[in-house]
Amino acid sequence: MMDFAAMMKQAQLVQQKLHEAQAKMSESTVQGSAGAGLVKMELKGSGDMAALTIDDSLMAPGEGEVLADLIRAAHADARRHLDALNSQVMAEAAKDLGPGGGLPNMPKFF
């Protein structure tokens, strides 16, 4: 059985790893695209849009509905990339902590 001081030290390590992972996620950016690259969107780690690029060919009158669909599709694509990146960052942080996220006799966190 682990003593209380060792458990507290391990808990602090878990907290530090999670904090580092959250910082890495918030600093990351991903790009999604739709329409073979006609619409590109960049999302920050927080999920906020950092950039949106629209090909000039979509600016023609009557293209509004197509453009709206492509923007939604680019956002969905970028969101999938962001979710995958965030999952990878958290998994990497958790693997360094060992089974149970670093706390003995606890269920895995990730």
Tab-separated table of N, CA and C in Angstrom:
chain	number	residue	atom	x	y	z
A	1	MET	N	0.846	-1.183	0.000
A	1	MET	CA	0.000	0.000	0.000
A	1	MET	C	0.890	1.245	0.000
A	2	MET	N	0.510	2.219	-0.804
A	2	MET	CA	1.291	3.440	-0.962
A	2	MET	C	1.000	4.399	0.198
A	3	ASP	N	2.024	5.057	0.709
A	3	ASP	CA	1.772	5.994	1.810
A	3	ASP	C	1.152	7.289	1.276
A	4	PHE	N	0.590	8.060	2.187
A	4	PHE	CA	-0.154	9.263	1.816
A	4	PHE	C	0.724	10.276	1.085
A	5	ALA	N	1.957	10.476	1.533
A	5	ALA	CA	2.855	11.443	0.890
A	5	ALA	C	3.139	11.041	-0.550
A	6	ALA	N	3.353	9.755	-0.776
A	6	ALA	CA	3.600	9.277	-2.145
A	6	ALA	C	2.357	9.461	-3.010
A	7	MET	N	1.172	9.217	-2.431
A	7	MET	CA	-0.079	9.419	-3.177
A	7	MET	C	-0.266	10.889	-3.538
A	8	MET	N	0.054	11.780	-2.629
A	8	MET	CA	-0.068	13.218	-2.898
A	8	MET	C	0.906	13.647	-3.992
A	9	LYS	N	2.118	13.113	-3.934
A	9	LYS	CA	3.108	13.432	-4.963
A	9	LYS	C	2.620	12.950	-6.329
A	10	GLN	N	2.068	11.744	-6.361
A	10	GLN	CA	1.548	11.193	-7.604
A	10	GLN	C	0.359	12.013	-8.107
A	11	ALA	N	-0.504	12.451	-7.193
A	11	ALA	CA	-1.650	13.279	-7.575
A	11	ALA	C	-1.178	14.608	-8.158
A	12	GLN	N	-0.126	15.176	-7.604
A	12	GLN	CA	0.422	16.417	-8.142
A	12	GLN	C	0.993	16.190	-9.538
A	13	LEU	N	1.610	15.043	-9.758
A	13	LEU	CA	2.131	14.702	-11.079
A	13	LEU	C	0.983	14.602	-12.087
A	14	VAL	N	-0.096	13.954	-11.681
A	14	VAL	CA	-1.275	13.837	-12.547
A	14	VAL	C	-1.793	15.226	-12.901
A	15	GLN	N	-1.922	16.085	-11.903
A	15	GLN	CA	-2.418	17.438	-12.130
A	15	GLN	C	-1.495	18.203	-13.078
A	16	GLN	N	-0.194	18.073	-12.889
A	16	GLN	CA	0.766	18.760	-13.749
A	16	GLN	C	0.659	18.263	-15.193
A	17	LYS	N	0.569	16.936	-15.378
A	17	LYS	CA	0.468	16.370	-16.727
A	17	LYS	C	-0.808	16.841	-17.414
A	18	LEU	N	-1.913	16.864	-16.670
A	18	LEU	CA	-3.175	17.322	-17.254
A	18	LEU	C	-3.099	18.803	-17.615
A	19	HIS	N	-2.475	19.590	-16.768
A	19	HIS	CA	-2.309	21.018	-17.054
A	19	HIS	C	-1.461	21.222	-18.310
A	20	GLU	N	-0.376	20.466	-18.415
A	20	GLU	CA	0.489	20.563	-19.597
A	20	GLU	C	-0.275	20.154	-20.856
A	21	ALA	N	-1.084	19.109	-20.760
A	21	ALA	CA	-1.866	18.657	-21.908
A	21	ALA	C	-2.886	19.709	-22.312
A	22	GLN	N	-3.547	20.318	-21.340
A	22	GLN	CA	-4.529	21.358	-21.641
A	22	GLN	C	-3.857	22.569	-22.284
A	23	ALA	N	-2.693	22.938	-21.816
A	23	ALA	CA	-1.958	24.060	-22.412
A	23	ALA	C	-1.573	23.742	-23.850
A	24	LYS	N	-1.109	22.516	-24.070
A	24	LYS	CA	-0.729	22.113	-25.429
A	24	LYS	C	-1.944	22.139	-26.352
A	25	MET	N	-3.088	21.672	-25.853
A	25	MET	CA	-4.306	21.676	-26.667
A	25	MET	C	-4.737	23.103	-26.989
A	26	SER	N	-4.669	24.002	-26.019
A	26	SER	CA	-5.139	25.367	-26.262
A	26	SER	C	-4.229	26.115	-27.234
A	27	GLU	N	-2.969	25.715	-27.319
A	27	GLU	CA	-2.020	26.371	-28.217
A	27	GLU	C	-2.050	25.790	-29.630
A	28	SER	N	-2.709	24.667	-29.806
A	28	SER	CA	-2.690	24.007	-31.107
A	28	SER	C	-3.698	24.628	-32.073
A	29	THR	N	-3.463	24.415	-33.351
A	29	THR	CA	-4.412	24.787	-34.395
A	29	THR	C	-4.495	23.635	-35.387
A	30	VAL	N	-5.671	23.494	-35.992
A	30	VAL	CA	-5.871	22.482	-37.024
A	30	VAL	C	-6.590	23.132	-38.191
A	31	GLN	N	-6.492	22.481	-39.353
A	31	GLN	CA	-7.168	22.990	-40.538
A	31	GLN	C	-8.120	21.935	-41.066
A	32	GLY	N	-9.272	22.381	-41.501
A	32	GLY	CA	-10.234	21.524	-42.179
A	32	GLY	C	-10.549	22.141	-43.525
A	33	SER	N	-11.028	21.308	-44.450
A	33	SER	CA	-11.357	21.839	-45.771
A	33	SER	C	-12.560	21.112	-46.338
A	34	ALA	N	-13.154	21.727	-47.347
A	34	ALA	CA	-14.299	21.139	-48.031
A	34	ALA	C	-14.274	21.590	-49.484
A	35	GLY	N	-14.991	20.837	-50.314
A	35	GLY	CA	-15.068	21.189	-51.728
A	35	GLY	C	-13.720	21.147	-52.410
A	36	ALA	N	-12.955	20.115	-52.129
A	36	ALA	CA	-11.616	19.948	-52.721
A	36	ALA	C	-10.743	21.175	-52.464
A	37	GLY	N	-10.885	21.740	-51.265
A	37	GLY	CA	-10.041	22.870	-50.885
A	37	GLY	C	-10.603	24.231	-51.231
A	38	LEU	N	-11.829	24.295	-51.742
A	38	LEU	CA	-12.426	25.595	-52.063
A	38	LEU	C	-12.711	26.412	-50.806
A	39	VAL	N	-12.983	25.728	-49.718
A	39	VAL	CA	-13.190	26.386	-48.433
A	39	VAL	C	-12.245	25.726	-47.429
A	40	LYS	N	-11.463	26.559	-46.734
A	40	LYS	CA	-10.542	26.065	-45.708
A	40	LYS	C	-10.794	26.841	-44.428
A	41	MET	N	-10.727	26.122	-43.315
A	41	MET	CA	-10.965	26.740	-42.029
A	41	MET	C	-9.900	26.277	-41.051
A	42	GLU	N	-9.425	27.201	-40.244
A	42	GLU	CA	-8.462	26.880	-39.197
A	42	GLU	C	-9.128	27.107	-37.850
A	43	LEU	N	-9.035	26.106	-36.980
A	43	LEU	CA	-9.588	26.207	-35.635
A	43	LEU	C	-8.460	26.213	-34.611
A	44	LYS	N	-8.626	27.048	-33.586
A	44	LYS	CA	-7.720	27.037	-32.445
A	44	LYS	C	-8.092	25.856	-31.563
A	45	GLY	N	-7.210	25.515	-30.657
A	45	GLY	CA	-7.460	24.416	-29.734
A	45	GLY	C	-8.720	24.593	-28.911
A	46	SER	N	-9.128	25.825	-28.697
A	46	SER	CA	-10.346	26.118	-27.941
A	46	SER	C	-11.601	25.852	-28.770
A	47	GLY	N	-11.429	25.644	-30.087
A	47	GLY	CA	-12.571	25.463	-30.974
A	47	GLY	C	-12.962	26.744	-31.693
A	48	ASP	N	-12.347	27.866	-31.322
A	48	ASP	CA	-12.644	29.133	-31.995
A	48	ASP	C	-12.012	29.148	-33.385
A	49	MET	N	-12.721	29.768	-34.330
A	49	MET	CA	-12.203	29.859	-35.690
A	49	MET	C	-11.086	30.896	-35.736
A	50	ALA	N	-9.941	30.500	-36.272
A	50	ALA	CA	-8.799	31.399	-36.403
A	50	ALA	C	-8.717	31.985	-37.803
A	51	ALA	N	-9.165	31.225	-38.811
A	51	ALA	CA	-9.079	31.697	-40.190
A	51	ALA	C	-10.114	30.972	-41.046
A	52	LEU	N	-10.554	31.672	-42.071
A	52	LEU	CA	-11.481	31.108	-43.052
A	52	LEU	C	-11.039	31.594	-44.420
A	53	THR	N	-10.795	30.669	-45.343
A	53	THR	CA	-10.386	31.014	-46.695
A	53	THR	C	-11.426	30.470	-47.662
A	54	ILE	N	-11.930	31.344	-48.541
A	54	ILE	CA	-12.961	30.970	-49.512
A	54	ILE	C	-12.440	31.274	-50.905
A	55	ASP	N	-12.457	30.273	-51.774
A	55	ASP	CA	-12.022	30.451	-53.148
A	55	ASP	C	-12.937	31.461	-53.848
A	56	ASP	N	-12.345	32.326	-54.661
A	56	ASP	CA	-13.106	33.362	-55.355
A	56	ASP	C	-14.224	32.809	-56.232
A	57	SER	N	-14.073	31.579	-56.727
A	57	SER	CA	-15.099	31.010	-57.606
A	57	SER	C	-16.433	30.832	-56.890
A	58	LEU	N	-16.411	30.807	-55.573
A	58	LEU	CA	-17.646	30.641	-54.802
A	58	LEU	C	-18.328	31.969	-54.501
A	59	MET	N	-17.761	33.068	-54.965
A	59	MET	CA	-18.324	34.386	-54.690
A	59	MET	C	-19.345	34.817	-55.742
A	60	ALA	N	-19.600	33.978	-56.713
A	60	ALA	CA	-20.552	34.319	-57.776
A	60	ALA	C	-21.978	34.358	-57.219
A	61	PRO	N	-22.826	35.209	-57.764
A	61	PRO	CA	-24.229	35.250	-57.329
A	61	PRO	C	-24.876	33.870	-57.461
A	62	GLY	N	-25.687	33.519	-56.494
A	62	GLY	CA	-26.366	32.230	-56.522
A	62	GLY	C	-25.587	31.107	-55.861
A	63	GLU	N	-24.373	31.371	-55.394
A	63	GLU	CA	-23.538	30.347	-54.771
A	63	GLU	C	-23.652	30.356	-53.244
A	64	GLY	N	-24.521	31.178	-52.701
A	64	GLY	CA	-24.638	31.329	-51.254
A	64	GLY	C	-24.925	30.029	-50.530
A	65	GLU	N	-25.866	29.238	-51.048
A	65	GLU	CA	-26.218	27.983	-50.382
A	65	GLU	C	-25.060	26.991	-50.436
A	66	VAL	N	-24.419	26.907	-51.592
A	66	VAL	CA	-23.258	26.023	-51.738
A	66	VAL	C	-22.161	26.461	-50.783
A	67	LEU	N	-21.919	27.768	-50.724
A	67	LEU	CA	-20.883	28.295	-49.850
A	67	LEU	C	-21.188	27.967	-48.389
A	68	ALA	N	-22.428	28.161	-47.967
A	68	ALA	CA	-22.805	27.858	-46.594
A	68	ALA	C	-22.585	26.380	-46.282
A	69	ASP	N	-22.964	25.506	-47.197
A	69	ASP	CA	-22.753	24.061	-47.003
A	69	ASP	C	-21.271	23.734	-46.881
A	70	LEU	N	-20.448	24.359	-47.725
A	70	LEU	CA	-19.011	24.089	-47.693
A	70	LEU	C	-18.363	24.624	-46.411
A	71	ILE	N	-18.841	25.754	-45.925
A	71	ILE	CA	-18.305	26.294	-44.670
A	71	ILE	C	-18.640	25.343	-43.528
A	72	ARG	N	-19.876	24.856	-43.482
A	72	ARG	CA	-20.244	23.901	-42.429
A	72	ARG	C	-19.409	22.625	-42.542
A	73	ALA	N	-19.197	22.151	-43.762
A	73	ALA	CA	-18.411	20.931	-43.964
A	73	ALA	C	-16.951	21.151	-43.566
A	74	ALA	N	-16.397	22.322	-43.884
A	74	ALA	CA	-15.011	22.621	-43.501
A	74	ALA	C	-14.890	22.699	-41.980
A	75	HIS	N	-15.900	23.269	-41.336
A	75	HIS	CA	-15.878	23.345	-39.876
A	75	HIS	C	-15.938	21.945	-39.274
A	76	ALA	N	-16.810	21.094	-39.795
A	76	ALA	CA	-16.919	19.721	-39.289
A	76	ALA	C	-15.598	18.970	-39.475
A	77	ASP	N	-14.944	19.179	-40.620
A	77	ASP	CA	-13.667	18.528	-40.890
A	77	ASP	C	-12.603	19.015	-39.907
A	78	ALA	N	-12.535	20.322	-39.705
A	78	ALA	CA	-11.563	20.875	-38.767
A	78	ALA	C	-11.851	20.388	-37.339
A	79	ARG	N	-13.120	20.306	-36.989
A	79	ARG	CA	-13.493	19.853	-35.639
A	79	ARG	C	-13.057	18.401	-35.422
A	80	ARG	N	-13.215	17.548	-36.448
A	80	ARG	CA	-12.754	16.157	-36.341
A	80	ARG	C	-11.242	16.117	-36.107
A	81	HIS	N	-10.516	16.955	-36.857
A	81	HIS	CA	-9.055	17.004	-36.685
A	81	HIS	C	-8.696	17.483	-35.281
A	82	LEU	N	-9.415	18.494	-34.785
A	82	LEU	CA	-9.148	19.019	-33.453
A	82	LEU	C	-9.454	17.979	-32.378
A	83	ASP	N	-10.575	17.287	-32.503
A	83	ASP	CA	-10.923	16.251	-31.527
A	83	ASP	C	-9.879	15.135	-31.512
A	84	ALA	N	-9.414	14.744	-32.706
A	84	ALA	CA	-8.393	13.694	-32.792
A	84	ALA	C	-7.086	14.153	-32.156
A	85	LEU	N	-6.697	15.399	-32.420
A	85	LEU	CA	-5.467	15.936	-31.843
A	85	LEU	C	-5.575	16.007	-30.322
A	86	ASN	N	-6.708	16.495	-29.827
A	86	ASN	CA	-6.889	16.599	-28.378
A	86	ASN	C	-6.878	15.223	-27.717
A	87	SER	N	-7.491	14.242	-28.353
A	87	SER	CA	-7.472	12.880	-27.807
A	87	SER	C	-6.048	12.343	-27.752
A	88	GLN	N	-5.279	12.628	-28.799
A	88	GLN	CA	-3.887	12.165	-28.841
A	88	GLN	C	-3.061	12.831	-27.745
A	89	VAL	N	-3.246	14.136	-27.556
A	89	VAL	CA	-2.496	14.858	-26.525
A	89	VAL	C	-2.820	14.302	-25.146
A	90	MET	N	-4.102	14.061	-24.859
A	90	MET	CA	-4.489	13.537	-23.549
A	90	MET	C	-3.977	12.109	-23.356
A	91	ALA	N	-4.021	11.303	-24.413
A	91	ALA	CA	-3.518	9.934	-24.314
A	91	ALA	C	-2.020	9.924	-24.036
A	92	GLU	N	-1.289	10.832	-24.691
A	92	GLU	CA	0.156	10.919	-24.453
A	92	GLU	C	0.445	11.343	-23.018
A	93	ALA	N	-0.343	12.284	-22.501
A	93	ALA	CA	-0.146	12.737	-21.122
A	93	ALA	C	-0.454	11.602	-20.156
A	94	ALA	N	-1.506	10.851	-20.426
A	94	ALA	CA	-1.922	9.777	-19.516
A	94	ALA	C	-0.956	8.603	-19.537
A	95	LYS	N	-0.352	8.309	-20.695
A	95	LYS	CA	0.540	7.141	-20.765
A	95	LYS	C	1.770	7.321	-19.892
A	96	ASP	N	2.199	8.567	-19.705
A	96	ASP	CA	3.352	8.826	-18.849
A	96	ASP	C	3.041	8.587	-17.376
A	97	LEU	N	1.765	8.522	-17.046
A	97	LEU	CA	1.369	8.389	-15.644
A	97	LEU	C	1.201	6.945	-15.214
A	98	GLY	N	1.156	6.048	-16.166
A	98	GLY	CA	0.985	4.635	-15.840
A	98	GLY	C	-0.481	4.267	-15.699
A	99	PRO	N	-0.765	3.027	-15.309
A	99	PRO	CA	-2.140	2.554	-15.184
A	99	PRO	C	-2.925	3.382	-14.179
A	100	GLY	N	-4.203	3.579	-14.470
A	100	GLY	CA	-5.050	4.332	-13.553
A	100	GLY	C	-4.717	5.809	-13.532
A	101	GLY	N	-4.026	6.315	-14.559
A	101	GLY	CA	-3.672	7.725	-14.573
A	101	GLY	C	-2.663	8.089	-13.505
A	102	GLY	N	-1.942	7.106	-12.992
A	102	GLY	CA	-0.905	7.378	-12.011
A	102	GLY	C	-1.324	7.166	-10.577
A	103	LEU	N	-2.603	6.910	-10.352
A	103	LEU	CA	-3.064	6.677	-8.985
A	103	LEU	C	-3.401	5.201	-8.835
A	104	PRO	N	-2.814	4.537	-7.882
A	104	PRO	CA	-3.073	3.094	-7.725
A	104	PRO	C	-4.519	2.825	-7.327
A	105	ASN	N	-5.026	1.666	-7.760
A	105	ASN	CA	-6.365	1.221	-7.422
A	105	ASN	C	-7.463	2.171	-7.884
A	106	MET	N	-7.186	2.942	-8.929
A	106	MET	CA	-8.184	3.859	-9.459
A	106	MET	C	-8.471	3.466	-10.901
A	107	PRO	N	-9.683	3.730	-11.383
A	107	PRO	CA	-9.970	3.432	-12.784
A	107	PRO	C	-9.140	4.334	-13.695
A	108	LYS	N	-8.907	3.883	-14.915
A	108	LYS	CA	-8.158	4.696	-15.868
A	108	LYS	C	-8.942	5.973	-16.168
A	109	PHE	N	-8.238	7.079	-16.287
A	109	PHE	CA	-8.883	8.354	-16.605
A	109	PHE	C	-9.164	8.480	-18.088
A	110	PHE	N	-8.286	7.901	-18.920
A	110	PHE	CA	-8.398	8.074	-20.369
A	110	PHE	C	-8.306	6.736	-21.043
